[in-house]
């Protein structure tokens, strides 16, 4: 009894090992993005994330998955399939890569991507029964020319593979045909697979087309057919995972072991088993080293001995499976959840919407850099789940949440008296000075705003989300989110020309100062006119010497009885206006700002005009559309342009 149990264990252990260390073939062969765009970001993005998520779960138990999420023009249909020679674990690895790269199509409404080991397509319409289309193509390797014998062998192998694929439920065929006249040690390797959602007839039509097309790659040593409904590949090297071979060798190993079992005691068997396991692991490791590692493998290695890495399952558990009650809010980059680790530590978990273009290893590198940036006024990045099915950042948890929840709230606003607010202002300025001037990595935040200033238990400021913009610089999602959500904070030269320096942060900081003193949010809604912006209001009152009229009513009790405090508040508005000047070269640097704020003996220059003034009816949408192409050649540096906005033509 115990012997047979052990025997089974022996046979299955090598099998498990052999299936877990194959090649996931995560190399991207081709990606297409649709021409059309998603219709409504707020509907599309959650559908997209949900579709990716559902397929992750399906692929844990199957090598294919399909899903439909949502309704209307932003409904998402997705199909993913790993080629049948991939083990379940390699399938997850391959899919992780798909998931990382395909979002590069966003904000287009869909796309498809072919990796060497798996495929995915996502659209806003049902495509599951399509098998051909205008983008069907072949990709030929053009390095080595092969012999006539190779061509014949390849044609034969392709034929074999098609009939094999059509005769099984997996729609999968593989073949190796020895090249005649090659001395017996040269072969052609071919695989083909249809998507499981096709009818047998459509699979046949797709493969017949693929066979005809792929033969155009001959006599090159490599060819791939990438069709709407199927894929095919031939090569002069064996790229397939040895599924069948692994089973045979394990079985024969089992037989050998069976003889041993009948002779020696089960204890000895156990020792042998261990040795076999160690031997196989070693050999696999050596093979793995030799083959040269691809991204996922390299990363897996880094991650196993990195304290920055959080296992996906750990995070899932900490947030009670992304329970709605743990949701803290939505940010520019993703949804934030509260989590509690098994040791009781509280964390904030940011589940990123998409991680465009950034492969897991790059993402990890960024996290590595950002996590080394430490300052008392910066939220600490603890690490990431970089290689899991989604990209996740783990931060220290701050119980009081963000500044906007206080200053823009009549009731909670009272919690923050002037002294506290001034402390927050100084802290934020210190954090920014550190980001701009630290020698290790100069970081421009790009998204300074009240909701990115978090408060700790003692209501001290901590800047969140720094460094992210750096990683996401080419990420269209972020830019569009920023324009939509944070326009009021964006420096005009950044908005108009994408011209980015530290002075863009200084501008945003100026807006933030005005908000903190006035308790008024800049450009709360998308339709608000710039004339109503807190910057132009403050400017008007400043010129007329009536700034005290814009003080947050919650502060009046504090400020009025005390002339010193009142002067301090006026100074903050003055500095805010200096920061928000239209010409970036006139704005002070953050360290000058800090000096102006912290020291009483500084004489401040008179601010020049902020942007957006005098624009009576200019609305946000007009601006973003009109402005970008028109202003290419214009100089934004002349002080003479101070009077008003050349950025925003009428
Ligand atoms: C084919 O590819 C092009 C370019 O990526 C894309 O614009 C187009 O929508 C694709 N067509 C189909 C039917 O997928
Ligand atoms: C997008 O959808 C949301 C939710 O239905 C809706 O509130 C919003 O107005 C829509 N936006 C646009 C631009 O249609
Ligand atoms: C994979 O495809 C087969 C055949 O269409 C289907 O029966 C199965 O449900 C699919 N698996 C998943 C997880 O969708
Ligand atoms: C898919 O999105 C495109 C581009 O936004 C849109 O034109 C089309 O109507 C949508 N398709 C469906 C079925 O809603
Ligand atoms: C092979 O293709 C690549 C890219 O398409 C090209 O740069 C290279 O010159 C080609 N080599 C040959 C031998 O045709
Ligand atoms: C067979 O392979 C060996 C080593 O891989 C090589 O040395 C030999 O030349 C090959 N034989 C022929 C006929 O190509
Ligand atoms: C294969 O399909 C493509 C796209 O539908 C078509 O352009 C091509 O002519 C077909 N080739 C053959 C040999 O049938």
XYZ file of C-alpha atoms in Angstrom, residues 136-140 206-218 224-227 232 234:
24
model
C -3.583 37.640 -42.168
C 0.103 37.499 -42.860
C 3.293 35.490 -42.869
C 6.520 36.282 -41.057
C 9.584 34.622 -42.547
C -7.854 28.532 -41.980
C -5.142 25.885 -41.873
C -5.342 25.268 -45.605
C -4.747 28.941 -46.205
C -1.945 29.000 -43.650
C -0.251 26.011 -45.340
C -0.368 27.707 -48.706
C 0.859 31.014 -47.359
C 3.618 29.634 -45.149
C 5.173 27.753 -48.054
C 6.088 31.163 -49.469
C 8.654 31.414 -46.664
C 10.570 28.473 -48.098
C 5.161 31.664 -39.424
C 1.598 32.117 -40.661
C -0.467 34.420 -38.481
C -4.117 34.153 -39.439
C 1.333 27.803 -38.042
C 7.944 25.772 -39.115
